[in-house]
Coordinates of C-alpha atoms in Angstrom, one line a residue:
X1 CA 0.0 0.0 0.0
X2 CA 1.0 3.6 -0.5
X3 CA 0.0 4.8 2.9
X4 CA 0.6 3.6 6.4
X5 CA -2.6 2.6 8.3
X6 CA -2.7 3.8 11.9
X7 CA -3.5 1.2 14.4
X8 CA -6.4 2.0 16.7
X9 CA -4.1 1.8 19.7
X10 CA -1.6 4.3 18.4
X11 CA -1.8 7.4 20.7
X12 CA -2.5 10.8 19.3
X13 CA 0.3 13.3 19.9
X14 CA -0.4 15.8 22.7
X15 CA -1.8 19.2 21.7
X16 CA 1.1 21.1 23.4
X17 CA 3.6 19.1 21.3
X18 CA 2.4 20.3 17.9
X19 CA 0.1 23.3 18.4
X20 CA 2.9 26.0 18.9
X21 CA 4.7 24.9 15.7
X22 CA 1.4 24.9 13.6
X23 CA 0.3 28.3 15.1
X24 CA 3.6 30.0 14.5
X25 CA 3.8 28.3 11.1
X26 CA 0.4 30.0 10.1
X27 CA 1.3 33.4 11.5
X28 CA 4.9 33.5 10.0
X29 CA 5.5 31.5 6.9
X30 CA 8.3 29.0 7.7
X31 CA 8.1 30.0 11.4
X32 CA 7.0 26.6 12.6
X33 CA 10.0 25.0 11.0
X34 CA 12.3 27.6 12.7
X35 CA 10.7 26.7 16.0
X36 CA 11.4 23.0 15.3
X37 CA 15.1 23.8 14.5
X38 CA 14.7 23.0 10.8
X39 CA 16.3 26.3 9.6
X40 CA 17.0 25.2 6.0
X41 CA 13.5 24.1 5.3
X42 CA 12.1 27.1 7.2
X43 CA 14.2 29.5 5.2
X44 CA 13.2 27.9 1.9
X45 CA 9.5 28.0 2.8
X46 CA 9.7 31.6 4.1
X47 CA 11.4 32.8 0.9
X48 CA 9.0 30.9 -1.4
X49 CA 5.8 31.9 0.3
X50 CA 6.8 35.5 0.9
X51 CA 8.1 35.8 -2.6
X52 CA 4.9 34.5 -4.1
X53 CA 2.8 36.7 -2.0
X54 CA 4.8 39.9 -2.8
X55 CA 4.8 39.0 -6.5
X56 CA 1.0 38.7 -6.3
X57 CA 0.8 42.2 -4.6
X58 CA 3.2 43.7 -7.2
X59 CA 1.1 42.5 -10.0
X60 CA -2.0 44.0 -8.3
X61 CA -3.8 40.8 -7.6
X62 CA -7.2 41.0 -5.9
X63 CA -7.8 39.6 -2.4
X64 CA -11.0 37.5 -2.1
X65 CA -13.8 38.3 0.3
X66 CA -16.3 35.6 1.3
X67 CA -19.4 35.8 -0.8
X68 CA -22.4 33.6 -0.6
X69 CA -24.5 33.2 -3.7
X70 CA -24.8 30.1 -6.0
X71 CA -22.6 27.1 -5.3
X72 CA -19.9 28.0 -7.8
X73 CA -19.5 31.6 -6.6
X74 CA -19.5 30.5 -2.9
X75 CA -16.8 27.9 -3.6
X76 CA -14.6 30.3 -5.6
X77 CA -14.9 33.3 -3.2
X78 CA -14.8 31.4 0.1
X79 CA -12.0 29.1 -1.1
X80 CA -10.0 32.1 -2.3
X81 CA -10.6 33.8 1.0
X82 CA -9.3 30.8 2.9
X83 CA -6.2 30.7 0.6
X84 CA -5.6 34.4 1.4
X85 CA -6.1 34.1 5.1
X86 CA -3.8 31.1 5.2
X87 CA -0.9 33.4 4.4
X88 CA -1.0 34.6 8.0
X89 CA 0.7 37.8 8.9
X90 CA 1.3 38.6 5.3
X91 CA -2.4 38.8 4.7
X92 CA -3.1 40.6 8.0
X93 CA -0.6 43.3 7.2
X94 CA -1.9 43.7 3.7
X95 CA -5.4 44.3 4.9
X96 CA -4.3 46.5 7.8
X97 CA -2.3 48.7 5.5
X98 CA -5.4 49.2 3.3
X99 CA -4.5 47.2 0.2
X100 CA -7.8 47.1 -1.9
X101 CA -7.3 46.1 -5.5
X102 CA -10.6 45.6 -7.3
X103 CA -10.9 42.5 -9.5
X104 CA -10.2 43.9 -12.9
X105 CA -9.9 42.1 -16.2
X106 CA -6.4 41.3 -17.4
X107 CA -3.9 38.5 -17.4
X108 CA -1.4 40.2 -15.1
X109 CA -4.0 41.0 -12.4
X110 CA -5.4 37.5 -12.7
X111 CA -2.0 35.9 -12.2
X112 CA -1.4 38.1 -9.2
X113 CA -4.7 36.9 -7.7
X114 CA -3.6 33.3 -8.2
X115 CA -0.2 33.9 -6.7
X116 CA -1.8 35.4 -3.6
X117 CA -4.0 32.4 -3.1
X118 CA -1.3 29.9 -3.9
X119 CA 1.1 31.4 -1.3
X120 CA -1.6 30.7 1.3
X121 CA -2.1 27.2 0.1
X122 CA 1.7 26.6 0.2
X123 CA 1.6 27.8 3.8
X124 CA -1.0 25.3 4.6
X125 CA 1.3 22.5 3.3
X126 CA 4.1 24.0 5.4
X127 CA 1.8 23.8 8.5
X128 CA 1.0 20.2 7.8
X129 CA 4.7 19.5 7.4
X130 CA 5.4 21.2 10.7
X131 CA 2.7 19.2 12.4
X132 CA 4.1 15.9 11.2
X133 CA 7.6 16.9 12.3
X134 CA 6.4 18.1 15.7
X135 CA 4.3 14.9 16.2
X136 CA 7.3 12.7 15.4
X137 CA 5.8 11.2 12.3
X138 CA 8.5 12.7 10.1
X139 CA 12.1 13.6 10.6

């Protein structure tokens, strides 16, 4: 099989073991890895996520706001909003400083919007990786 099945007797890792790494990893991209003394991986993640986010801002990508309408619109806007918020402090600073780019037609703006969301999704993967390292499932 491609995956390892967990036995029902395998204990779950304690919350205090992995929660700080995941929380810091959300707030500061790569921060969870720095907390776990994985400086190389943390530096790479911090540079990649911050670079993608800044590139999205420089190309004037739009930030998503949750919008509820039909199913497709709800999925796109709420999913995009989740991707933006997953960038942590980068997103919070962007909103606090008043960045408000309307969604305008054009390839460059559209790519910028995708870069902003993808940076957040990459940060989610970094948080999962930090969880697995902190829980002892991965070295």
